[in-house]
CSV table of C-alpha atoms and ligand atoms in Angstrom, one decimal:
chain,number,residue,atom,x,y,z
A,1,MET,CA,-6.0,-25.7,2.2
A,2,ASP,CA,-9.1,-24.4,0.5
A,3,LEU,CA,-8.4,-20.7,-0.2
A,4,ALA,CA,-10.7,-18.1,-1.8
A,5,LEU,CA,-10.4,-14.5,-3.1
A,6,VAL,CA,-12.9,-11.8,-3.7
A,7,THR,CA,-12.6,-8.4,-5.4
A,8,SER,CA,-14.7,-5.7,-3.8
A,9,GLY,CA,-15.6,-2.0,-4.3
A,10,GLY,CA,-14.4,-0.1,-7.4
A,11,ASP,CA,-12.4,-2.2,-9.9
A,12,ALA,CA,-8.7,-1.3,-10.2
A,13,PRO,CA,-6.4,-2.1,-13.1
A,14,GLY,CA,-3.9,-4.7,-11.9
A,15,MET,CA,-6.6,-6.7,-9.9
A,16,ASN,CA,-6.5,-9.4,-12.5
A,17,ALA,CA,-2.7,-9.7,-12.2
A,18,ALA,CA,-3.2,-10.2,-8.4
A,19,ILE,CA,-5.9,-12.8,-9.1
A,20,ARG,CA,-3.6,-14.7,-11.5
A,21,ALA,CA,-0.8,-14.6,-8.9
A,22,PHE,CA,-3.0,-15.8,-6.1
A,23,VAL,CA,-4.4,-18.6,-8.1
A,24,ARG,CA,-1.1,-19.8,-9.6
A,25,GLN,CA,0.9,-19.5,-6.3
A,26,GLY,CA,-1.9,-21.2,-4.5
A,27,LEU,CA,-2.0,-24.1,-7.0
A,28,LEU,CA,1.8,-24.4,-6.7
A,29,GLY,CA,1.3,-24.9,-3.0
A,30,GLN,CA,-1.2,-27.7,-3.7
A,31,HIS,CA,-4.1,-25.7,-2.4
A,32,ARG,CA,-7.7,-25.5,-3.9
A,33,ILE,CA,-8.5,-22.0,-5.0
A,34,TRP,CA,-11.9,-20.5,-5.2
A,35,GLY,CA,-13.0,-17.2,-6.7
A,36,ILE,CA,-16.0,-15.5,-5.1
A,37,LEU,CA,-18.1,-13.6,-7.7
A,38,ARG,CA,-19.5,-10.0,-7.6
A,39,GLY,CA,-17.7,-8.7,-4.5
A,40,LEU,CA,-18.7,-9.2,-0.9
A,41,GLU,CA,-22.3,-9.7,-2.0
A,42,GLY,CA,-21.1,-12.9,-3.6
A,43,ILE,CA,-20.2,-14.3,-0.2
A,44,VAL,CA,-23.7,-13.7,1.2
A,45,ARG,CA,-25.3,-15.0,-2.0
A,46,ALA,CA,-22.9,-17.9,-2.1
A,47,VAL,CA,-21.6,-17.6,-5.6
A,48,ARG,CA,-18.2,-19.0,-6.2
A,49,GLN,CA,-16.2,-20.9,-8.8
A,50,GLU,CA,-13.1,-23.0,-8.6
A,51,LEU,CA,-10.2,-21.5,-10.3
A,52,LYS,CA,-7.6,-23.5,-12.2
A,53,THR,CA,-4.4,-22.4,-13.8
A,54,GLU,CA,-6.1,-21.9,-17.2
A,55,SER,CA,-8.9,-19.8,-15.6
A,56,VAL,CA,-6.4,-17.0,-15.2
A,57,ALA,CA,-4.7,-17.3,-18.6
A,58,ASP,CA,-4.4,-14.1,-20.6
A,59,ILE,CA,-5.7,-11.7,-17.9
A,60,ILE,CA,-2.4,-10.1,-16.6
A,61,MET,CA,-2.8,-7.4,-19.3
A,62,THR,CA,-6.5,-6.7,-18.7
A,63,GLY,CA,-8.1,-4.0,-16.5
A,64,GLY,CA,-11.2,-4.6,-14.4
A,65,THR,CA,-11.7,-7.8,-12.5
A,66,MET,CA,-12.5,-11.2,-14.0
A,67,LEU,CA,-14.4,-12.0,-10.7
A,68,HIS,CA,-16.7,-8.9,-11.1
A,69,THR,CA,-17.2,-6.6,-8.2
A,70,SER,CA,-19.9,-4.5,-6.4
A,71,ARG,CA,-20.4,-1.9,-3.8
A,72,PHE,CA,-22.2,-3.7,-1.1
A,73,VAL,CA,-23.2,-1.2,1.6
A,74,ASP,CA,-25.2,-3.8,3.5
A,75,PHE,CA,-21.9,-5.3,4.6
A,76,HIS,CA,-21.7,-2.5,7.3
A,77,ASN,CA,-24.4,-4.4,9.2
A,78,ALA,CA,-23.2,-6.8,11.8
A,79,ALA,CA,-25.9,-9.3,10.8
A,80,THR,CA,-24.6,-9.3,7.2
A,81,GLN,CA,-21.0,-9.8,8.4
A,82,GLU,CA,-22.2,-12.8,10.5
A,83,THR,CA,-24.0,-14.3,7.5
A,84,ALA,CA,-20.8,-13.9,5.4
A,85,VAL,CA,-18.5,-15.6,7.9
A,86,LYS,CA,-21.1,-18.4,8.3
A,87,GLN,CA,-21.0,-18.9,4.6
A,88,LEU,CA,-17.2,-18.9,4.4
A,89,ARG,CA,-17.2,-21.6,7.1
A,90,GLU,CA,-20.0,-23.6,5.4
A,91,TRP,CA,-17.9,-23.7,2.3
A,92,GLY,CA,-15.1,-25.2,4.4
A,93,LEU,CA,-12.6,-22.5,3.4
A,94,ASP,CA,-9.4,-22.1,5.4
A,95,GLY,CA,-8.7,-18.5,4.3
A,96,LEU,CA,-9.8,-15.5,2.2
A,97,ALA,CA,-8.0,-12.7,0.4
A,98,VAL,CA,-10.0,-9.5,-0.1
A,99,LEU,CA,-8.9,-7.1,-2.8
A,100,GLY,CA,-10.2,-3.6,-2.5
A,101,GLY,CA,-10.0,-0.1,-1.1
A,102,ASN,CA,-10.6,1.3,2.4
A,103,GLY,CA,-14.2,0.1,2.6
A,104,SER,CA,-13.4,-3.4,1.5
A,105,LEU,CA,-10.4,-3.6,3.9
A,106,ARG,CA,-12.7,-2.5,6.8
A,107,ALA,CA,-15.0,-5.4,5.8
A,108,ALA,CA,-12.0,-7.7,5.7
A,109,HIS,CA,-11.1,-6.5,9.2
A,110,ALA,CA,-14.7,-7.2,10.4
A,111,MET,CA,-14.5,-10.8,9.1
A,112,SER,CA,-11.1,-11.3,10.7
A,113,GLN,CA,-12.4,-10.0,14.0
A,114,ALA,CA,-15.2,-12.6,13.7
A,115,GLY,CA,-12.4,-15.2,13.7
A,116,PHE,CA,-12.1,-16.0,10.0
A,117,PRO,CA,-8.5,-16.0,8.5
A,118,VAL,CA,-8.4,-13.0,6.1
A,119,VAL,CA,-5.7,-11.2,4.3
A,120,GLY,CA,-6.3,-7.8,2.5
A,121,ILE,CA,-4.7,-6.7,-0.7
A,122,PRO,CA,-4.8,-2.9,-1.2
A,123,SER,CA,-6.5,-2.3,-4.6
A,124,SER,CA,-7.8,1.2,-5.4
A,125,ILE,CA,-6.9,3.9,-7.9
A,126,ASP,CA,-7.3,6.3,-5.0
A,127,ASN,CA,-4.0,5.2,-3.3
A,128,ASP,CA,-5.4,6.4,0.1
A,129,ILE,CA,-4.8,3.2,2.1
A,130,TYR,CA,-2.8,3.5,5.2
A,131,GLY,CA,0.3,1.2,5.6
A,132,THR,CA,1.3,0.8,1.9
A,133,ASP,CA,3.2,3.1,-0.4
A,134,ASP,CA,1.1,2.0,-3.3
A,135,SER,CA,-2.2,0.4,-4.0
A,136,ILE,CA,-3.0,-1.6,-7.1
A,137,GLY,CA,-4.5,0.6,-9.9
A,138,TYR,CA,-3.0,3.9,-8.9
A,139,ASP,CA,-0.1,4.0,-11.3
A,140,THR,CA,-2.4,3.1,-14.2
A,141,ALA,CA,-4.9,5.7,-13.3
A,142,VAL,CA,-2.2,8.4,-12.9
A,143,ASN,CA,-0.9,7.4,-16.4
A,144,ASN,CA,-4.4,7.5,-17.9
A,145,ILE,CA,-5.0,11.0,-16.5
A,146,THR,CA,-1.6,12.3,-17.5
A,147,GLN,CA,-2.1,11.0,-21.1
A,148,SER,CA,-5.5,12.7,-21.3
A,149,ILE,CA,-4.1,16.0,-20.1
A,150,ASP,CA,-1.2,15.7,-22.6
A,151,LYS,CA,-3.8,15.4,-25.3
A,152,MET,CA,-5.8,18.4,-24.1
A,153,ARG,CA,-2.7,20.4,-24.0
A,154,ASP,CA,-2.7,20.6,-27.8
A,155,THR,CA,-6.1,22.5,-27.7
A,156,ALA,CA,-5.1,24.4,-24.6
A,157,SER,CA,-2.0,25.7,-26.4
A,158,SER,CA,-3.6,26.3,-29.8
A,159,HIS,CA,-6.6,28.2,-28.4
A,160,GLU,CA,-4.6,29.7,-25.4
A,161,ARG,CA,-7.2,28.4,-23.0
A,162,ILE,CA,-7.3,27.3,-19.4
A,163,PHE,CA,-8.6,23.8,-18.6
A,164,VAL,CA,-10.0,22.6,-15.4
A,165,VAL,CA,-9.7,18.8,-15.3
A,166,GLU,CA,-11.8,16.9,-12.7
A,167,VAL,CA,-10.3,13.6,-11.6
A,168,MET,CA,-11.6,10.9,-9.2
A,169,GLY,CA,-10.9,11.0,-5.5
A,170,ASN,CA,-13.9,11.7,-3.3
A,171,ARG,CA,-12.0,11.9,-0.1
A,172,SER,CA,-8.4,11.7,-1.3
A,173,GLY,CA,-6.3,14.0,-3.4
A,174,ALA,CA,-3.6,11.4,-4.2
A,175,LEU,CA,-4.7,10.9,-7.8
A,176,ALA,CA,-5.0,14.7,-8.4
A,177,ILE,CA,-1.5,15.3,-6.9
A,178,GLY,CA,0.2,12.4,-8.7
A,179,SER,CA,-1.3,13.3,-12.1
A,180,GLY,CA,-1.0,17.0,-11.6
A,181,LEU,CA,2.7,16.8,-10.9
A,182,ALA,CA,3.2,14.4,-13.9
A,183,ALA,CA,1.2,16.6,-16.3
A,184,GLY,CA,2.7,19.9,-15.2
A,185,ALA,CA,-0.5,21.4,-13.8
A,186,GLU,CA,-0.5,25.0,-12.6
A,187,ALA,CA,-2.8,24.2,-9.7
A,188,ILE,CA,-4.0,21.1,-7.9
A,189,VAL,CA,-7.2,21.1,-5.8
A,190,VAL,CA,-7.7,18.3,-3.2
A,191,PRO,CA,-10.5,17.5,-0.8
A,192,GLU,CA,-8.1,17.6,2.2
A,193,ARG,CA,-7.7,21.4,1.7
A,194,PRO,CA,-10.5,23.9,1.1
A,195,VAL,CA,-10.7,25.3,-2.4
A,196,ASN,CA,-9.6,28.9,-2.8
A,197,ALA,CA,-10.7,30.0,-6.2
A,198,GLU,CA,-9.4,33.5,-5.6
A,199,LEU,CA,-5.9,32.2,-5.0
A,200,ILE,CA,-6.0,30.2,-8.2
A,201,ALA,CA,-7.3,33.2,-10.1
A,202,ASP,CA,-4.4,35.3,-8.8
A,203,ARG,CA,-1.9,32.7,-9.8
A,204,LEU,CA,-3.4,32.6,-13.3
A,205,ARG,CA,-3.4,36.4,-13.6
A,206,THR,CA,0.3,36.6,-12.6
A,207,THR,CA,1.5,33.8,-14.7
A,208,HIS,CA,-0.4,34.9,-17.8
A,209,ALA,CA,0.8,38.5,-17.3
A,210,ARG,CA,4.3,37.0,-17.5
A,211,GLY,CA,3.5,35.4,-20.8
A,212,LYS,CA,1.9,32.0,-20.1
A,213,LYS,CA,-0.7,31.2,-22.8
A,214,HIS,CA,-2.5,28.2,-21.3
A,215,SER,CA,-2.8,26.5,-17.9
A,216,PHE,CA,-4.2,23.3,-16.3
A,217,ILE,CA,-5.9,23.0,-13.0
A,218,VAL,CA,-6.4,19.5,-11.8
A,219,VAL,CA,-9.3,19.1,-9.3
A,220,ALA,CA,-10.3,16.0,-7.3
A,221,GLU,CA,-14.0,15.3,-7.5
A,222,GLY,CA,-14.4,15.5,-3.7
A,223,ALA,CA,-12.9,19.0,-3.6
A,224,ALA,CA,-15.0,20.9,-6.2
A,225,ARG,CA,-16.9,20.3,-9.4
A,226,ALA,CA,-14.9,21.2,-12.5
A,227,GLU,CA,-17.8,23.0,-14.2
A,228,ARG,CA,-18.4,25.3,-11.2
A,229,LEU,CA,-14.7,26.1,-10.6
A,230,ALA,CA,-14.2,26.8,-14.4
A,231,ASN,CA,-17.1,29.2,-14.4
A,232,GLU,CA,-15.8,31.0,-11.2
A,233,LEU,CA,-12.3,31.3,-12.7
A,234,SER,CA,-13.6,32.6,-16.0
A,235,MET,CA,-15.7,35.2,-14.2
A,236,MET,CA,-12.8,36.2,-11.9
A,237,THR,CA,-10.1,36.4,-14.6
A,238,GLY,CA,-11.9,36.9,-17.9
A,239,PHE,CA,-9.9,34.1,-19.5
A,240,GLU,CA,-11.4,31.4,-21.6
A,241,VAL,CA,-11.8,28.4,-19.4
A,242,ARG,CA,-13.0,24.9,-20.4
A,243,TRP,CA,-13.7,22.0,-18.1
A,244,VAL,CA,-13.5,18.3,-18.5
A,245,VAL,CA,-14.6,15.4,-16.2
A,246,LEU,CA,-12.5,12.4,-17.0
A,247,GLY,CA,-14.8,10.0,-15.1
A,248,HIS,CA,-14.3,6.3,-15.5
A,249,THR,CA,-11.8,6.6,-18.4
A,250,GLN,CA,-9.3,7.0,-15.6
A,251,ARG,CA,-10.0,3.6,-14.1
A,252,GLY,CA,-10.0,1.4,-17.2
A,253,GLY,CA,-7.7,0.0,-19.8
A,254,PRO,CA,-4.6,-2.2,-19.6
A,255,PRO,CA,-2.7,-2.0,-16.3
A,256,SER,CA,0.7,-0.4,-16.3
A,257,ALA,CA,3.7,-2.6,-15.8
A,258,LYS,CA,4.0,-1.3,-12.3
A,259,ASP,CA,0.5,-2.4,-11.4
A,260,ARG,CA,1.1,-5.8,-12.9
A,261,TRP,CA,4.2,-6.2,-10.8
A,262,LEU,CA,2.4,-5.0,-7.7
A,263,GLY,CA,-0.6,-7.3,-8.4
A,264,SER,CA,1.8,-10.2,-8.9
A,265,LEU,CA,3.8,-9.5,-5.8
A,266,LEU,CA,0.8,-9.0,-3.5
A,267,GLY,CA,-1.3,-11.8,-4.9
A,268,SER,CA,1.5,-14.2,-4.4
A,269,ALA,CA,2.4,-12.8,-0.9
A,270,ALA,CA,-1.2,-13.2,0.2
A,271,ILE,CA,-0.9,-17.0,-0.4
A,272,SER,CA,2.4,-17.2,1.6
A,273,PHE,CA,0.7,-15.3,4.5
A,274,LEU,CA,-2.3,-17.6,4.6
A,275,GLU,CA,-0.2,-20.7,4.3
A,276,ASN,CA,1.9,-19.6,7.2
A,277,GLY,CA,-1.1,-18.9,9.4
A,278,SER,CA,-0.5,-15.1,9.2
A,279,HIS,CA,-3.8,-13.3,8.8
A,280,GLY,CA,-5.7,-10.3,10.1
A,281,LEU,CA,-3.2,-8.5,7.9
A,282,MET,CA,-3.0,-6.5,4.7
A,283,VAL,CA,-0.1,-7.2,2.4
A,284,GLY,CA,1.4,-3.9,1.3
A,285,VAL,CA,4.6,-2.4,0.0
A,286,ARG,CA,7.1,-0.2,1.8
A,287,SER,CA,10.2,1.0,-0.1
A,288,ASP,CA,9.6,-1.8,-2.6
A,289,ALA,CA,9.5,-4.6,0.0
A,290,VAL,CA,6.3,-6.5,0.7
A,291,ARG,CA,5.3,-6.3,4.3
A,292,GLY,CA,2.2,-7.2,6.4
A,293,ILE,CA,0.4,-4.6,8.5
A,294,SER,CA,-2.5,-5.4,10.8
A,295,LEU,CA,-6.0,-4.8,9.2
A,296,GLU,CA,-6.8,-3.1,12.5
A,297,GLU,CA,-4.1,-0.5,11.9
A,298,VAL,CA,-5.2,0.0,8.3
A,299,ALA,CA,-8.8,0.5,9.4
A,300,ARG,CA,-7.9,2.9,12.2
A,301,ASN,CA,-5.6,5.2,10.3
A,302,GLU,CA,-5.8,7.6,7.3
A,303,LYS,CA,-3.0,8.0,4.8
A,304,PRO,CA,-2.2,11.7,4.3
A,305,PRO,CA,-1.7,12.9,0.7
A,306,GLN,CA,1.7,14.0,-0.5
A,307,TYR,CA,1.4,17.7,0.2
A,308,SER,CA,5.1,18.2,-0.6
A,309,TRP,CA,4.3,16.9,-4.2
A,310,LEU,CA,1.4,19.3,-4.5
A,311,GLU,CA,3.6,22.3,-3.5
A,312,LEU,CA,6.4,21.1,-5.8
A,313,ALA,CA,4.0,20.8,-8.8
A,314,GLU,CA,2.8,24.3,-8.2
A,315,GLN,CA,6.3,25.7,-7.8
A,316,LEU,CA,7.5,24.1,-10.9
A,317,ALA,CA,4.6,25.2,-13.1
A,318,LEU,CA,5.0,28.9,-12.2
B,401,F6P,O1,-12.6,4.3,-5.0
B,401,F6P,C1,-12.3,4.4,-6.4
B,401,F6P,C2,-13.2,5.4,-7.0
B,401,F6P,O2,-12.8,5.4,-8.4
B,401,F6P,C3,-13.2,6.8,-6.5
B,401,F6P,O3,-12.1,7.6,-6.9
B,401,F6P,C4,-14.5,7.3,-7.0
B,401,F6P,O4,-14.9,8.4,-6.2
B,401,F6P,C5,-15.4,6.1,-6.9
B,401,F6P,O5,-14.5,5.0,-7.0
B,401,F6P,C6,-16.4,6.1,-8.0
B,401,F6P,O6,-17.2,4.9,-7.8
B,401,F6P,P1,-18.2,4.3,-8.8
B,401,F6P,O7,-17.5,3.7,-9.9
B,401,F6P,O8,-18.9,3.3,-8.0
B,401,F6P,O9,-19.1,5.4,-9.2
């Protein structure tokens, strides 16, 4: 078979491990493997390269994506989707794997509905994809954030300050919750729940009256801006509050071992699915086992954040 893969949307650490697995598993199955460059736009612009075993040497430990990526909003248009499917057919491809987050998986679903064999691989630091416990990149990003907060803790403790740390997650609080629990944050603010600055201020007053000298509030970018929340809390409590926006430092750097495992498992599973004629699916993990779930179900549903973790983090930090 002639099989291709494309990375789309925001890059995620561990994508390269998945590319390596897809290429090498595909070559083991005697297939020809193609990498489409610069995301879904690369399909429409017809840019691809053949990948051999040496093409993916020494990438398992690197972040980003060797195939490059882009946010291609034009793919929402039916006409662009048609052009893409036409191009995939012109290339004579028998199947495509799409690595990306929710937007990319919706695009994968559209191509699959148009009759092209597509398998999705959940890859997003947001971990907000329905049907899989984990998405590639989340574990690394949580570790990156946790390490940054650990470093800030030295200053927070020395100066007896409060820090508001803004993390990524426009529509999802998963990153804020995972890192907030790991870093021992006093409060976590997520887009799925309205911000209540007064409640946070109350908590700070109570805990500091009991002897706490410093605190961390982790806020997802989609819930509130760190600067504004920090100013509000400073005015409400009179404490010294600093704010930090971690930005793209969260998404870069070497993938964690967990993201390398996940990339290896899912990249390899995508080949098995395409070989067996199973498509229109996303390969995900549930309780450590790889399983397929229809792209339609993925596109139709939202993954709720772990509210119980949020509550636990706040209880434990009191
Ligand atoms: O989807 C991953 C993500 O990192 C989000 O958490 C964030 O809102 C967005 O991408 C940022 O995208 P960009 O790098 O295109 O600004």
